[in-house]
Amino acid sequence: MSEQEIHPEIVEQRVYDLSRIGQVGETGVTRTVYSPEWVAAQDQLESWMQTAGLETRRDAVGNLWGVAKGTEPGPSIVSGSHVDSQAPGGRFDGALGIIAALTATEALLKQHGQPLRTIEVVSLCEEEGSRFSTAGFWGSRAVLGLISPEDLATTISFDGETIGDVMRGIGLDPTRIPAAKRDDIDTFIELHIEQGPVLELEQLPVGIVTAITGYRHYVVEVSGWANHAGAFPMKYRRDPMAAAAEMISGVIQNAIDMGQPAVTTVGRLAIEPNFPAIIPERVTFMIDARHPDPALREQLYEQHEKLIYEIADRRRLNVDLHINKDLAPRPCDPGIVDLLDQAATDLCIPHIRMTSGAVHDTQRFSQIARTAMIFVQSKDGRSHTPEEYTSTDHATLGIQVLAEALRRLAY
Ligand code: HGY
Ligand code: MN
Ligand code: MN
């Protein structure tokens, strides 16, 4: 089995160099879509792609594509991930997938010359929704043609900017977004850090993803009576903080009671007016609830909604509950999963098949192409934190699997 020459030191250097753009502290990164750091990261990636011999272009939402044209006409084999990060996030989430696709394609071009079928490396934008909470997957939604003109004004950043204004601010023309739609992609493979503890517990470097979980984000706004924290007796209070506290612990308990792989997280909370001597007027929090099984996920969401309305009712408070993101679970393509599994086996790289508890651009692309993912081990299972770490050895093994799969698909 001839493996492609993937040089670990190049992988490590690229991860390090990219992580300096938007660096936070020692190992963190904040690189939100359309920010100066995001622009600089796309420029850096474009220069690496050009050095590797890829023809580069930016589409209307700012996705960066590096193309290795095939000798035969036909749909492309695409690999890549997202360059935006959580705020702050780690050096590997998304970034490693782009570096993997670039490094694998570069090795194939060096060793085997021009492919029969076109290979494309892509750096997608706003997968995280870390600047525009409802824009998650903005880049892959543009490729699927799922962005409507009204999204430009209704997609608002956490700082109150519209995505249309921000795009125009960096020279992108939102009226061109329909041109970003693609219908010529045959296969999409994404290498990504696992972001959980399974591979480490199994002491394995690589996982082949068979299915990706679905998620729903709720915004819950509980309103009550602002009043004096001292003079107003407890029994007369209509305190949204007491209700929110009960709701938050209740929805988390719902996921615990349902059992793995059900998960529910509350990671964002706002209090108005947010002073210690005032009983709050309003408490707003966001729920991230996930489950890979279509029926059980509906059951989990129903339990959450029922609990929230029951508590609001009992405490005589107003509650406004709305969904601001909703993505169904998606299976990967069995044929591509088999191909990745076989490539890892032939390369004698130990691996397992597994599902993804994180959501990914791959599940968007699965609506227009055959897809699968390669996971590499996350140290301590950590991610969405500057503590995120994946060893160069594990990353390199994952890239070898990717390179071999791309070779089998494109040459
Ligand atoms: O939230 C997620 O699963 C992804 O990392 N954005
Ligand atoms: Mn990611
Ligand atoms: Mn992420």
Coordinates of C-alpha atoms and ligand atoms in Angstrom, one line a residue:
M1 CA 0.0 0.0 0.0
S2 CA 1.8 3.2 -1.1
E3 CA 0.9 5.9 1.3
Q4 CA 1.2 9.6 0.3
E5 CA 4.1 11.5 1.7
I6 CA 2.5 13.8 4.4
H7 CA 5.2 15.7 6.2
P8 CA 4.2 16.1 9.9
E9 CA 6.4 19.1 10.3
I10 CA 4.5 20.9 7.5
V11 CA 1.2 20.1 9.1
E12 CA 2.4 21.3 12.5
Q13 CA 3.8 24.5 11.1
R14 CA 0.6 25.3 9.2
V15 CA -1.5 24.8 12.2
Y16 CA 0.8 27.0 14.2
D17 CA 1.0 29.7 11.6
L18 CA -2.7 29.9 11.0
S19 CA -3.4 29.9 14.8
R20 CA -1.3 33.1 15.1
I21 CA -4.0 34.9 13.1
G22 CA -6.6 35.8 15.7
Q23 CA -4.5 34.4 18.5
V24 CA -5.9 34.7 22.0
G25 CA -3.6 33.9 24.9
E26 CA -1.2 31.0 24.3
T27 CA -3.3 28.6 22.4
G28 CA -6.7 30.2 21.8
V29 CA -8.1 31.7 18.6
T30 CA -10.9 34.2 17.9
R31 CA -11.5 34.5 14.2
T32 CA -15.1 35.4 13.5
V33 CA -16.5 35.6 10.0
Y34 CA -15.6 38.8 8.0
S35 CA -13.4 40.1 10.8
P36 CA -9.9 41.4 9.9
E37 CA -8.5 38.1 11.4
W38 CA -10.8 36.1 9.2
V39 CA -9.7 38.0 6.1
A40 CA -6.1 37.5 7.0
A41 CA -6.6 33.8 7.5
Q42 CA -8.3 33.4 4.1
D43 CA -5.4 35.3 2.6
Q44 CA -2.9 33.1 4.2
L45 CA -4.7 29.9 3.1
E46 CA -5.0 31.3 -0.4
S47 CA -1.2 31.9 -0.6
W48 CA -0.6 28.3 0.6
M49 CA -3.1 26.9 -2.0
Q50 CA -1.4 28.9 -4.8
T51 CA 2.1 27.6 -3.7
A52 CA 0.7 24.1 -3.8
G53 CA -0.3 24.7 -7.4
L54 CA -4.0 25.1 -6.9
E55 CA -6.1 27.7 -8.9
T56 CA -7.8 29.8 -6.3
R57 CA -11.1 31.8 -6.3
R58 CA -13.4 33.4 -3.7
D59 CA -17.2 33.0 -4.1
A60 CA -19.8 35.6 -3.3
V61 CA -20.0 34.9 0.5
G62 CA -16.2 34.7 0.8
N63 CA -15.7 30.9 0.7
L64 CA -12.2 30.2 -0.6
W65 CA -11.7 27.5 -3.2
G66 CA -8.4 25.9 -4.4
V67 CA -8.9 23.8 -7.6
A68 CA -6.7 21.0 -9.0
K69 CA -8.3 20.6 -12.4
G70 CA -8.9 17.1 -13.6
T71 CA -8.0 15.9 -17.1
E72 CA -11.6 14.7 -17.5
P73 CA -14.7 16.9 -17.3
G74 CA -17.2 16.2 -14.5
P75 CA -18.2 16.9 -10.9
S76 CA -15.6 17.7 -8.3
I77 CA -14.2 15.8 -5.3
V78 CA -14.2 18.4 -2.5
S79 CA -12.5 18.4 0.9
G80 CA -12.2 21.2 3.4
S81 CA -13.8 22.8 6.5
H82 CA -14.4 26.2 8.1
V83 CA -11.9 28.8 9.0
D84 CA -14.1 30.8 11.4
S85 CA -13.8 29.9 15.1
Q86 CA -15.7 30.2 18.3
A87 CA -14.9 33.4 20.3
P88 CA -12.5 32.2 21.7
G89 CA -12.1 28.7 20.3
G90 CA -9.1 26.5 19.6
R91 CA -6.5 26.2 16.9
F92 CA -7.8 23.0 15.4
D93 CA -11.6 23.2 15.1
G94 CA -12.2 23.7 11.3
A95 CA -8.7 25.0 10.6
L96 CA -7.2 21.5 10.7
G97 CA -9.7 20.3 8.1
I98 CA -8.7 22.9 5.6
I99 CA -4.9 22.3 6.3
A100 CA -5.6 18.6 5.9
A101 CA -7.3 19.0 2.5
L102 CA -4.6 21.3 1.3
T103 CA -1.7 19.1 2.5
A104 CA -3.3 15.9 1.1
T105 CA -4.0 17.5 -2.3
E106 CA -0.5 19.0 -2.5
A107 CA 1.0 15.5 -1.8
L108 CA -1.1 13.9 -4.5
L109 CA -0.2 16.5 -7.1
K110 CA 3.5 16.1 -6.3
Q111 CA 3.4 12.3 -6.4
H112 CA 0.8 11.6 -9.1
G113 CA 0.5 14.8 -11.1
Q114 CA -2.8 16.1 -12.5
P115 CA -5.8 14.0 -11.3
L116 CA -8.4 12.5 -13.7
R117 CA -11.2 14.2 -11.7
T118 CA -11.1 17.7 -10.3
I119 CA -10.1 18.0 -6.6
E120 CA -11.1 21.2 -4.8
V121 CA -10.0 22.4 -1.4
V122 CA -12.4 24.7 0.4
S123 CA -12.3 27.1 3.3
L124 CA -15.9 27.8 4.3
C125 CA -17.2 30.7 6.2
E126 CA -19.4 31.1 9.4
E127 CA -19.9 27.5 10.2
E128 CA -19.9 28.3 13.9
G129 CA -22.4 31.1 14.1
S130 CA -20.0 32.8 16.5
R131 CA -20.6 36.2 15.1
F132 CA -24.1 35.8 13.6
S133 CA -26.0 33.4 15.8
T134 CA -28.6 32.5 13.1
A135 CA -26.1 32.4 10.2
G136 CA -24.6 29.1 11.2
F137 CA -23.3 27.3 8.0
W138 CA -23.6 30.6 6.0
G139 CA -20.8 29.4 3.7
S140 CA -22.2 25.9 3.0
R141 CA -25.8 27.3 2.8
A142 CA -24.6 29.6 0.0
V143 CA -23.1 26.6 -1.9
L144 CA -26.5 24.9 -1.5
G145 CA -28.4 28.0 -2.6
L146 CA -30.2 28.3 0.8
I147 CA -29.6 32.0 1.4
S148 CA -32.6 34.2 0.7
P149 CA -32.3 38.0 0.1
E150 CA -34.1 38.7 3.3
D151 CA -31.5 36.8 5.3
L152 CA -29.1 39.7 4.6
A153 CA -31.2 42.0 6.9
T154 CA -32.5 39.5 9.3
T155 CA -29.2 37.8 10.1
I156 CA -27.9 40.0 13.0
S157 CA -24.6 39.7 14.8
F158 CA -24.4 39.5 18.6
D159 CA -23.3 43.2 18.3
G160 CA -26.4 44.2 16.3
E161 CA -24.8 44.4 12.8
T162 CA -26.6 42.9 9.8
I163 CA -24.6 40.4 7.8
G164 CA -25.4 42.3 4.6
D165 CA -23.7 45.5 6.0
V166 CA -20.7 43.5 7.3
M167 CA -20.2 41.8 4.0
R168 CA -20.4 45.1 2.1
G169 CA -17.9 46.5 4.6
I170 CA -15.2 44.1 3.5
G171 CA -16.0 44.5 -0.2
L172 CA -18.3 41.5 -0.8
D173 CA -21.4 42.0 -2.8
P174 CA -24.4 40.2 -1.2
T175 CA -26.5 40.6 -4.4
R176 CA -24.1 38.0 -6.0
I177 CA -24.8 35.3 -3.4
P178 CA -27.0 33.2 -5.8
A179 CA -23.9 32.8 -7.9
A180 CA -22.2 30.8 -5.1
K181 CA -24.7 27.9 -5.6
R182 CA -23.0 24.7 -6.9
D183 CA -24.5 21.6 -8.4
D184 CA -21.3 20.1 -9.6
I185 CA -19.9 18.5 -6.5
D186 CA -19.8 14.7 -6.4
T187 CA -18.2 14.0 -3.0
F188 CA -17.4 16.1 0.1
I189 CA -15.0 14.7 2.7
E190 CA -14.2 16.7 5.9
L191 CA -11.4 15.9 8.3
H192 CA -12.2 17.4 11.7
I193 CA -11.1 17.0 15.3
E194 CA -13.5 14.7 17.2
Q195 CA -14.3 17.4 19.9
G196 CA -15.2 14.6 22.3
P197 CA -13.4 11.8 24.4
V198 CA -14.3 8.6 22.4
L199 CA -11.1 8.2 20.4
E200 CA -8.9 8.9 23.4
L201 CA -10.9 6.5 25.6
E202 CA -10.5 3.9 22.8
Q203 CA -6.8 4.9 22.4
L204 CA -7.3 5.4 18.7
P205 CA -6.0 8.2 16.4
V206 CA -8.7 8.1 13.8
G207 CA -12.5 7.7 13.5
I208 CA -14.7 7.3 10.4
V209 CA -18.0 9.2 10.9
T210 CA -21.1 7.4 9.8
A211 CA -23.7 9.9 10.9
I212 CA -23.9 13.5 12.3
T213 CA -26.2 14.7 15.1
G214 CA -29.0 17.2 14.7
Y215 CA -29.3 20.3 16.8
R216 CA -31.8 23.0 17.8
H217 CA -31.0 26.4 19.3
Y218 CA -33.8 28.0 21.4
V219 CA -33.9 31.6 22.6
V220 CA -35.9 31.8 25.9
E221 CA -36.9 35.2 27.2
V222 CA -38.5 35.2 30.6
S223 CA -40.1 38.5 31.8
G224 CA -41.2 39.5 35.3
W225 CA -41.3 42.5 37.6
A226 CA -38.2 44.6 38.2
N227 CA -38.3 45.6 41.9
H228 CA -36.2 46.5 44.9
A229 CA -34.1 43.5 46.0
G230 CA -34.6 44.4 49.7
A231 CA -37.9 46.0 50.3
F232 CA -40.0 43.7 48.1
P233 CA -41.2 40.5 50.0
M234 CA -40.4 37.1 48.4
K235 CA -44.1 36.0 48.3
Y236 CA -45.1 39.0 46.1
R237 CA -42.2 38.6 43.6
R238 CA -42.4 37.7 39.9
D239 CA -38.8 36.9 39.5
P240 CA -37.6 35.8 36.1
M241 CA -34.2 34.7 37.5
A242 CA -35.8 32.2 39.8
A243 CA -37.8 30.8 36.8
A244 CA -34.8 30.8 34.5
A245 CA -32.7 28.9 37.0
E246 CA -35.4 26.3 37.3
M247 CA -35.8 26.0 33.6
I248 CA -32.1 25.8 32.9
S249 CA -31.5 23.0 35.4
G250 CA -34.7 21.3 34.2
V251 CA -33.7 21.1 30.5
I252 CA -30.3 19.9 31.4
Q253 CA -31.9 17.2 33.6
N254 CA -34.2 16.2 30.7
A255 CA -31.1 15.3 28.6
I256 CA -29.5 13.4 31.5
D257 CA -32.7 11.5 32.1
M258 CA -33.0 10.6 28.4
G259 CA -29.4 9.3 28.4
Q260 CA -26.5 9.4 25.9
P261 CA -26.3 10.6 23.2
A262 CA -28.9 13.2 24.2
V263 CA -27.2 16.5 25.2
T264 CA -28.5 19.9 26.3
T265 CA -26.4 23.0 27.1
V266 CA -27.1 26.5 28.2
G267 CA -24.0 28.6 27.3
R268 CA -25.4 32.1 27.0
L269 CA -27.5 34.2 29.4
A270 CA -28.4 37.8 29.6
I271 CA -30.0 39.6 32.6
E272 CA -31.7 43.0 32.4
P273 CA -30.9 45.4 34.0
N274 CA -28.2 43.1 35.6
F275 CA -27.6 44.8 38.9
P276 CA -27.4 43.1 42.3
A277 CA -30.0 45.2 44.1
I278 CA -32.6 44.9 41.4
I279 CA -34.9 41.9 40.9
P280 CA -34.4 41.4 37.1
E281 CA -37.0 42.6 34.6
R282 CA -36.0 40.0 32.1
V283 CA -33.7 37.0 31.8
T284 CA -32.8 35.7 28.3
F285 CA -30.9 32.4 27.7
M286 CA -30.1 30.2 24.8
I287 CA -30.5 26.4 24.8
D288 CA -28.4 24.1 22.5
A289 CA -30.2 20.7 22.4
R290 CA -29.0 17.7 20.3
H291 CA -29.8 14.1 19.4
P292 CA -28.8 12.0 16.4
D293 CA -32.1 10.1 16.3
P294 CA -34.9 12.0 14.6
A295 CA -37.7 10.7 16.9
L296 CA -35.8 11.0 20.1
R297 CA -34.7 14.5 19.3
E298 CA -38.4 15.6 18.8
Q299 CA -39.1 14.0 22.2
L300 CA -36.3 15.9 23.9
Y301 CA -37.4 19.2 22.3
E302 CA -41.0 18.6 23.4
Q303 CA -40.0 17.9 27.0
H304 CA -37.9 21.1 27.0
E305 CA -40.8 23.2 25.7
K306 CA -43.4 21.7 28.0
L307 CA -41.1 22.3 31.0
I308 CA -40.5 25.9 30.2
Y309 CA -44.1 26.8 29.7
E310 CA -45.2 24.9 32.9
I311 CA -42.6 26.8 35.0
A312 CA -43.6 30.2 33.5
D313 CA -47.2 29.4 34.1
R314 CA -46.7 28.3 37.7
R315 CA -44.6 31.4 38.5
R316 CA -47.1 33.8 36.7
L317 CA -44.4 35.0 34.3
N318 CA -44.4 35.8 30.6
V319 CA -42.1 33.6 28.4
D320 CA -41.2 34.0 24.8
L321 CA -39.6 30.9 23.3
H322 CA -38.3 30.8 19.8
I323 CA -36.1 28.6 17.6
N324 CA -33.1 30.4 16.0
K325 CA -31.3 27.4 14.5
D326 CA -32.6 23.9 13.6
L327 CA -30.6 21.2 11.8
A328 CA -31.7 17.6 11.3
P329 CA -29.3 14.7 11.9
R330 CA -27.8 13.4 8.7
P331 CA -26.3 10.0 7.8
C332 CA -23.0 10.0 5.8
D333 CA -22.8 8.2 2.5
P334 CA -22.2 4.4 3.1
G335 CA -20.0 4.1 0.0
I336 CA -17.7 6.9 1.1
V337 CA -17.7 5.6 4.7
D338 CA -16.6 2.2 3.3
L339 CA -13.9 3.9 1.2
L340 CA -12.5 5.8 4.2
D341 CA -12.7 2.7 6.3
Q342 CA -10.9 0.6 3.7
A343 CA -8.2 3.3 3.1
A344 CA -7.5 3.4 6.9
T345 CA -7.3 -0.4 7.0
D346 CA -5.0 -0.7 4.0
L347 CA -2.8 2.0 5.6
C348 CA -2.8 -0.1 8.9
I349 CA -4.1 3.0 10.7
P350 CA -6.2 1.8 13.7
H351 CA -9.7 3.4 13.6
I352 CA -13.4 2.9 14.5
R353 CA -16.6 3.9 12.9
M354 CA -18.5 6.5 15.0
T355 CA -21.2 9.2 15.0
S356 CA -20.6 12.9 15.5
G357 CA -22.0 14.8 18.5
A358 CA -20.9 18.1 16.8
V359 CA -22.6 19.5 13.8
H360 CA -20.6 20.1 10.6
D361 CA -20.6 21.6 7.1
T362 CA -20.6 17.9 6.0
Q363 CA -24.2 17.5 7.0
R364 CA -25.1 20.4 4.8
F365 CA -23.2 19.1 1.9
S366 CA -24.9 15.7 2.3
Q367 CA -27.9 17.3 0.6
I368 CA -26.0 17.7 -2.7
A369 CA -23.1 15.2 -2.6
R370 CA -21.8 11.9 -1.2
T371 CA -20.2 12.8 2.1
A372 CA -18.3 11.4 5.1
M373 CA -15.9 12.6 7.7
I374 CA -12.5 11.6 9.2
F375 CA -12.1 12.4 12.9
V376 CA -8.8 12.7 14.7
Q377 CA -8.4 12.4 18.4
S378 CA -9.0 15.4 20.7
K379 CA -6.8 15.4 23.8
D380 CA -9.0 15.1 26.9
G381 CA -12.0 15.3 24.5
R382 CA -11.9 19.1 24.7
S383 CA -12.9 21.6 22.1
H384 CA -14.6 25.0 21.8
T385 CA -11.9 26.1 24.2
P386 CA -8.3 27.4 23.9
E387 CA -7.3 24.1 25.6
E388 CA -8.3 22.2 22.4
Y389 CA -5.4 20.0 21.2
T390 CA -4.7 17.3 18.6
S391 CA -1.2 15.8 18.3
T392 CA 0.7 16.2 15.0
D393 CA 1.0 12.4 14.8
H394 CA -2.8 11.9 15.0
A395 CA -3.4 14.8 12.6
T396 CA -0.9 13.3 10.1
L397 CA -2.5 9.8 10.3
G398 CA -5.9 11.3 9.5
I399 CA -4.5 13.3 6.6
Q400 CA -2.9 10.1 5.2
V401 CA -6.4 8.5 5.2
L402 CA -7.8 11.5 3.5
A403 CA -5.0 11.6 0.9
E404 CA -5.5 7.9 0.1
A405 CA -9.3 8.3 -0.2
L406 CA -8.8 11.3 -2.5
R407 CA -6.3 9.3 -4.6
R408 CA -8.8 6.5 -5.0
L409 CA -11.6 8.9 -5.9
A410 CA -9.7 11.3 -8.3
Y411 CA -6.9 9.4 -9.9
Ligands
HGY1 O1 -21.5 23.4 17.5 C1 -21.0 22.6 16.8 O2 -21.2 21.4 16.9 C2 -19.9 23.0 15.8 O3 -18.7 22.9 16.4 N1 -20.2 24.3 15.4
MN2 MN -16.0 22.7 13.5
MN3 MN -17.0 24.3 16.3

